[in-house]
C-alpha cells in the first residue's frame, strides 16, 4: 500500500489484478518495455489521478482501470491496438482521454457514450511532441476552468453588492 510505484524497466506485462484495490496508489511510473496491461490490473485504485501509458503498450485488458474514481487524465499512443470493454468503467472523475489523431473511433468503440466524449485526439510526430501537446491541452483546460471560476466570483460579488444596496435603501 504505497502512494507511488515505479515498475522495473524489464517488465513487459502487468498481470491480471496486479494492483487491484491498492487504494493509496496515486502515481505509477510505467517502463518503456511494457506492452500489456492485464484485466483489472489497476481496478479500485481509488487515489490514482493520472496515467500515461508508454508508447510500447499494445493491449489494455478489460476493466484495467475499473473503479479508479479519482482518475482524471489518461494519455496513450497509437501503439494501443484497442481498448477493451469496461476499461474505464466507474471512473467518475475522468475528464480526458488523450489519444493520437485518428484513433478516437477505434478506442471509443468499447467505451460508454460519456467516456467516448472524453476522448481528445492530438496530432503529434514523436513521443516528446505528443507529451508536449498533451501538457498544452491540460493547461488550456485549467486556464478555461480558472476563467469560469473568476466569472462566478465576479457575479457573486455583483449580486451581493446589489442586495446590500437594496437593503440599505
PDB file of C-alpha atoms in Angstrom:
ATOM      1  CA  UNK A   1       0.000   0.000   0.000  1.00  0.00           C
ATOM      2  CA  UNK A   2       2.250   2.756  -1.349  1.00  0.00           C
ATOM      3  CA  UNK A   3       1.339   6.146  -2.774  1.00  0.00           C
ATOM      4  CA  UNK A   4       3.865   5.862  -5.601  1.00  0.00           C
ATOM      5  CA  UNK A   5       5.243   2.884  -7.526  1.00  0.00           C
ATOM      6  CA  UNK A   6       7.871   2.649 -10.241  1.00  0.00           C
ATOM      7  CA  UNK A   7       7.622  -0.558 -12.267  1.00  0.00           C
ATOM      8  CA  UNK A   8      11.087  -2.044 -13.046  1.00  0.00           C
ATOM      9  CA  UNK A   9      12.414  -1.406 -16.550  1.00  0.00           C
ATOM     10  CA  UNK A  10      12.448  -5.044 -17.674  1.00  0.00           C
ATOM     11  CA  UNK A  11       8.714  -5.691 -17.044  1.00  0.00           C
ATOM     12  CA  UNK A  12       6.696  -6.279 -20.234  1.00  0.00           C
ATOM     13  CA  UNK A  13       3.296  -7.128 -18.737  1.00  0.00           C
ATOM     14  CA  UNK A  14       1.256  -6.086 -15.727  1.00  0.00           C
ATOM     15  CA  UNK A  15      -0.715  -9.200 -14.889  1.00  0.00           C
ATOM     16  CA  UNK A  16      -4.398  -9.572 -14.051  1.00  0.00           C
ATOM     17  CA  UNK A  17      -5.365  -7.659 -10.877  1.00  0.00           C
ATOM     18  CA  UNK A  18      -1.695  -6.887 -10.086  1.00  0.00           C
ATOM     19  CA  UNK A  19      -2.542  -3.611  -8.328  1.00  0.00           C
ATOM     20  CA  UNK A  20      -6.199  -4.372  -7.638  1.00  0.00           C
ATOM     21  CA  UNK A  21      -7.519  -2.442  -4.630  1.00  0.00           C
ATOM     22  CA  UNK A  22      -4.294  -0.504  -3.928  1.00  0.00           C
ATOM     23  CA  UNK A  23      -6.344   2.342  -2.541  1.00  0.00           C
ATOM     24  CA  UNK A  24      -3.408   4.615  -1.612  1.00  0.00           C
ATOM     25  CA  UNK A  25      -1.714   4.447  -5.031  1.00  0.00           C
ATOM     26  CA  UNK A  26      -1.647   7.958  -6.523  1.00  0.00           C
ATOM     27  CA  UNK A  27       1.180   7.727  -9.037  1.00  0.00           C
ATOM     28  CA  UNK A  28       2.641   4.909 -11.088  1.00  0.00           C
ATOM     29  CA  UNK A  29       5.553   5.094 -13.490  1.00  0.00           C
ATOM     30  CA  UNK A  30       5.399   2.519 -16.259  1.00  0.00           C
ATOM     31  CA  UNK A  31       8.560   1.364 -18.060  1.00  0.00           C
ATOM     32  CA  UNK A  32       9.175   1.791 -21.790  1.00  0.00           C
ATOM     33  CA  UNK A  33       9.344  -2.022 -22.066  1.00  0.00           C
ATOM     34  CA  UNK A  34       5.694  -2.509 -21.057  1.00  0.00           C
ATOM     35  CA  UNK A  35       3.472  -3.979 -23.791  1.00  0.00           C
ATOM     36  CA  UNK A  36       0.383  -5.258 -21.952  1.00  0.00           C
ATOM     37  CA  UNK A  37      -1.826  -4.162 -19.072  1.00  0.00           C
ATOM     38  CA  UNK A  38      -3.899  -7.115 -17.888  1.00  0.00           C
ATOM     39  CA  UNK A  39      -7.533  -7.394 -16.890  1.00  0.00           C
ATOM     40  CA  UNK A  40      -8.377  -5.408 -13.716  1.00  0.00           C
ATOM     41  CA  UNK A  41      -4.663  -4.520 -13.343  1.00  0.00           C
ATOM     42  CA  UNK A  42      -5.393  -1.225 -11.562  1.00  0.00           C
ATOM     43  CA  UNK A  43      -9.030  -1.728 -10.612  1.00  0.00           C
ATOM     44  CA  UNK A  44     -10.178   0.040  -7.428  1.00  0.00           C
ATOM     45  CA  UNK A  45      -7.023   2.155  -7.179  1.00  0.00           C
ATOM     46  CA  UNK A  46      -9.164   4.922  -5.708  1.00  0.00           C
ATOM     47  CA  UNK A  47      -6.410   7.544  -5.400  1.00  0.00           C
ATOM     48  CA  UNK A  48      -4.828   7.146  -8.869  1.00  0.00           C
ATOM     49  CA  UNK A  49      -5.247  10.512 -10.615  1.00  0.00           C
ATOM     50  CA  UNK A  50      -3.357  10.349 -13.888  1.00  0.00           C
ATOM     51  CA  UNK A  51      -1.728   7.716 -16.057  1.00  0.00           C
ATOM     52  CA  UNK A  52       0.443   7.916 -19.147  1.00  0.00           C
ATOM     53  CA  UNK A  53       0.910   4.652 -20.989  1.00  0.00           C
ATOM     54  CA  UNK A  54       4.289   4.176 -22.660  1.00  0.00           C
ATOM     55  CA  UNK A  55       4.292   4.109 -26.446  1.00  0.00           C
ATOM     56  CA  UNK A  56       5.093   0.378 -26.304  1.00  0.00           C
ATOM     57  CA  UNK A  57       1.733  -0.651 -24.772  1.00  0.00           C
ATOM     58  CA  UNK A  58      -0.385  -2.528 -27.315  1.00  0.00           C
ATOM     59  CA  UNK A  59      -3.073  -4.065 -25.100  1.00  0.00           C
ATOM     60  CA  UNK A  60      -5.222  -2.833 -22.208  1.00  0.00           C
ATOM     61  CA  UNK A  61      -7.320  -5.513 -20.504  1.00  0.00           C
ATOM     62  CA  UNK A  62     -10.994  -5.434 -19.616  1.00  0.00           C
ATOM     63  CA  UNK A  63     -11.622  -3.317 -16.513  1.00  0.00           C
ATOM     64  CA  UNK A  64      -7.940  -2.348 -16.242  1.00  0.00           C
ATOM     65  CA  UNK A  65      -8.868   0.944 -14.528  1.00  0.00           C
ATOM     66  CA  UNK A  66     -12.305  -0.055 -13.223  1.00  0.00           C
ATOM     67  CA  UNK A  67     -13.387   1.962 -10.163  1.00  0.00           C
ATOM     68  CA  UNK A  68     -10.411   4.338 -10.284  1.00  0.00           C
ATOM     69  CA  UNK A  69     -12.736   7.039  -9.045  1.00  0.00           C
ATOM     70  CA  UNK A  70     -10.109   9.835  -8.878  1.00  0.00           C
ATOM     71  CA  UNK A  71      -8.583   9.121 -12.314  1.00  0.00           C
ATOM     72  CA  UNK A  72      -8.781  12.392 -14.254  1.00  0.00           C
ATOM     73  CA  UNK A  73      -6.400  12.081 -17.213  1.00  0.00           C
ATOM     74  CA  UNK A  74      -5.282   9.176 -19.386  1.00  0.00           C
ATOM     75  CA  UNK A  75      -2.668   9.527 -22.129  1.00  0.00           C
ATOM     76  CA  UNK A  76      -1.867   6.856 -24.709  1.00  0.00           C
ATOM     77  CA  UNK A  77      -0.035   6.433 -28.008  1.00  0.00           C
ATOM     78  CA  UNK A  78      -1.131   4.848 -31.269  1.00  0.00           C
ATOM     79  CA  UNK A  79       0.589   1.581 -30.327  1.00  0.00           C
ATOM     80  CA  UNK A  80      -2.558   0.637 -28.366  1.00  0.00           C
ATOM     81  CA  UNK A  81      -4.489  -1.545 -30.775  1.00  0.00           C
ATOM     82  CA  UNK A  82      -7.781  -1.489 -28.886  1.00  0.00           C
ATOM     83  CA  UNK A  83      -9.224  -0.520 -25.534  1.00  0.00           C
ATOM     84  CA  UNK A  84     -11.144  -3.452 -24.092  1.00  0.00           C
ATOM     85  CA  UNK A  85     -14.662  -3.290 -22.693  1.00  0.00           C
ATOM     86  CA  UNK A  86     -15.180  -1.525 -19.353  1.00  0.00           C
ATOM     87  CA  UNK A  87     -11.554  -0.360 -19.171  1.00  0.00           C
ATOM     88  CA  UNK A  88     -12.628   2.908 -17.529  1.00  0.00           C
ATOM     89  CA  UNK A  89     -15.940   1.796 -16.026  1.00  0.00           C
ATOM     90  CA  UNK A  90     -16.951   3.828 -12.948  1.00  0.00           C
ATOM     91  CA  UNK A  91     -14.075   6.287 -13.308  1.00  0.00           C
ATOM     92  CA  UNK A  92     -16.369   9.110 -12.232  1.00  0.00           C
ATOM     93  CA  UNK A  93     -13.678  11.845 -12.254  1.00  0.00           C
ATOM     94  CA  UNK A  94     -12.370  11.021 -15.718  1.00  0.00           C
ATOM     95  CA  UNK A  95     -12.130  14.277 -17.636  1.00  0.00           C
ATOM     96  CA  UNK A  96      -9.916  13.494 -20.620  1.00  0.00           C
ATOM     97  CA  UNK A  97      -8.502  10.542 -22.526  1.00  0.00           C
ATOM     98  CA  UNK A  98      -5.716  11.779 -24.797  1.00  0.00           C
ATOM     99  CA  UNK A  99      -5.204   9.667 -27.920  1.00  0.00           C
ATOM    100  CA  UNK A 100      -3.378  10.159 -31.221  1.00  0.00           C
ATOM    101  CA  UNK A 101      -5.188  11.716 -34.182  1.00  0.00           C
ATOM    102  CA  UNK A 102      -7.419   9.225 -35.998  1.00  0.00           C
ATOM    103  CA  UNK A 103      -7.813   6.820 -33.032  1.00  0.00           C
ATOM    104  CA  UNK A 104     -10.998   8.195 -31.438  1.00  0.00           C
ATOM    105  CA  UNK A 105     -13.361   5.808 -33.207  1.00  0.00           C
ATOM    106  CA  UNK A 106     -11.203   2.714 -32.630  1.00  0.00           C
ATOM    107  CA  UNK A 107     -10.545   3.487 -28.965  1.00  0.00           C
ATOM    108  CA  UNK A 108     -14.074   4.638 -28.273  1.00  0.00           C
ATOM    109  CA  UNK A 109     -15.977   1.658 -29.632  1.00  0.00           C
ATOM    110  CA  UNK A 110     -15.960  -0.231 -26.312  1.00  0.00           C
ATOM    111  CA  UNK A 111     -16.344   2.804 -24.071  1.00  0.00           C
ATOM    112  CA  UNK A 112     -19.618   4.120 -22.696  1.00  0.00           C
ATOM    113  CA  UNK A 113     -21.111   7.155 -24.509  1.00  0.00           C
ATOM    114  CA  UNK A 114     -19.961   9.584 -21.787  1.00  0.00           C
ATOM    115  CA  UNK A 115     -16.403   8.265 -21.976  1.00  0.00           C
ATOM    116  CA  UNK A 116     -16.374   8.428 -25.773  1.00  0.00           C
ATOM    117  CA  UNK A 117     -16.937  12.185 -25.464  1.00  0.00           C
ATOM    118  CA  UNK A 118     -13.869  12.460 -23.215  1.00  0.00           C
ATOM    119  CA  UNK A 119     -11.505  11.277 -25.936  1.00  0.00           C
ATOM    120  CA  UNK A 120      -9.344  14.139 -27.191  1.00  0.00           C
ATOM    121  CA  UNK A 121      -7.300  13.484 -30.319  1.00  0.00           C
ATOM    122  CA  UNK A 122      -3.884  15.114 -30.504  1.00  0.00           C
ATOM    123  CA  UNK A 123      -1.686  15.281 -33.593  1.00  0.00           C
ATOM    124  CA  UNK A 124       1.996  14.577 -32.969  1.00  0.00           C
ATOM    125  CA  UNK A 125       5.203  13.489 -34.686  1.00  0.00           C
ATOM    126  CA  UNK A 126       7.092  11.791 -31.845  1.00  0.00           C
ATOM    127  CA  UNK A 127       6.639  10.939 -28.176  1.00  0.00           C
ATOM    128  CA  UNK A 128       8.207  14.214 -26.992  1.00  0.00           C
ATOM    129  CA  UNK A 129       5.860  16.211 -29.221  1.00  0.00           C
ATOM    130  CA  UNK A 130       2.888  14.163 -28.001  1.00  0.00           C
ATOM    131  CA  UNK A 131       3.669  14.795 -24.312  1.00  0.00           C
ATOM    132  CA  UNK A 132       4.152  18.488 -25.048  1.00  0.00           C
ATOM    133  CA  UNK A 133       0.782  18.739 -26.817  1.00  0.00           C
ATOM    134  CA  UNK A 134      -0.980  16.867 -24.003  1.00  0.00           C
ATOM    135  CA  UNK A 135       0.519  19.262 -21.450  1.00  0.00           C
ATOM    136  CA  UNK A 136      -0.596  22.235 -23.570  1.00  0.00           C
ATOM    137  CA  UNK A 137      -4.141  20.821 -23.729  1.00  0.00           C
ATOM    138  CA  UNK A 138      -4.178  20.285 -19.939  1.00  0.00           C
ATOM    139  CA  UNK A 139      -3.008  23.877 -19.362  1.00  0.00           C
ATOM    140  CA  UNK A 140      -5.760  25.203 -21.669  1.00  0.00           C
ATOM    141  CA  UNK A 141      -8.388  23.243 -19.706  1.00  0.00           C
ATOM    142  CA  UNK A 142      -7.043  24.564 -16.381  1.00  0.00           C
ATOM    143  CA  UNK A 143      -6.961  28.139 -17.700  1.00  0.00           C
ATOM    144  CA  UNK A 144     -10.514  27.788 -19.013  1.00  0.00           C
ATOM    145  CA  UNK A 145     -11.637  26.492 -15.608  1.00  0.00           C
ATOM    146  CA  UNK A 146      -9.950  29.404 -13.807  1.00  0.00           C
ATOM    147  CA  UNK A 147     -11.676  31.938 -16.061  1.00  0.00           C
ATOM    148  CA  UNK A 148     -15.061  30.337 -15.374  1.00  0.00           C
ATOM    149  CA  UNK A 149     -14.356  30.372 -11.613  1.00  0.00           C
ATOM    150  CA  UNK A 150     -13.324  34.040 -11.778  1.00  0.00           C
ATOM    151  CA  UNK A 151     -16.560  34.912 -13.599  1.00  0.00           C
ATOM    152  CA  UNK A 152     -18.579  33.086 -10.931  1.00  0.00           C
ATOM    153  CA  UNK A 153     -16.839  35.097  -8.189  1.00  0.00           C
ATOM    154  CA  UNK A 154     -17.477  38.389 -10.023  1.00  0.00           C
ATOM    155  CA  UNK A 155     -21.169  37.544 -10.498  1.00  0.00           C
ATOM    156  CA  UNK A 156     -21.452  36.591  -6.838  1.00  0.00           C
ATOM    157  CA  UNK A 157     -19.876  39.892  -5.759  1.00  0.00           C
ATOM    158  CA  UNK A 158     -22.155  41.917  -8.055  1.00  0.00           C
ATOM    159  CA  UNK A 159     -25.228  40.139  -6.647  1.00  0.00           C
ATOM    160  CA  UNK A 160     -24.024  40.745  -3.061  1.00  0.00           C
ATOM    161  CA  UNK A 161     -23.419  44.440  -3.748  1.00  0.00           C
ATOM    162  CA  UNK A 162     -26.821  44.727  -5.394  1.00  0.00           C
ATOM    163  CA  UNK A 163     -28.556  43.027  -2.444  1.00  0.00           C
ATOM    164  CA  UNK A 164     -26.663  45.216   0.005  1.00  0.00           C
ATOM    165  CA  UNK A 165     -27.651  48.313  -1.974  1.00  0.00           C
ATOM    166  CA  UNK A 166     -31.341  47.249  -1.993  1.00  0.00           C
ATOM    167  CA  UNK A 167     -31.312  46.550   1.773  1.00  0.00           C
ATOM    168  CA  UNK A 168     -29.764  49.937   2.600  1.00  0.00           C
ATOM    169  CA  UNK A 169     -32.498  51.892   0.774  1.00  0.00           C
TER     170      UNK A 169
END
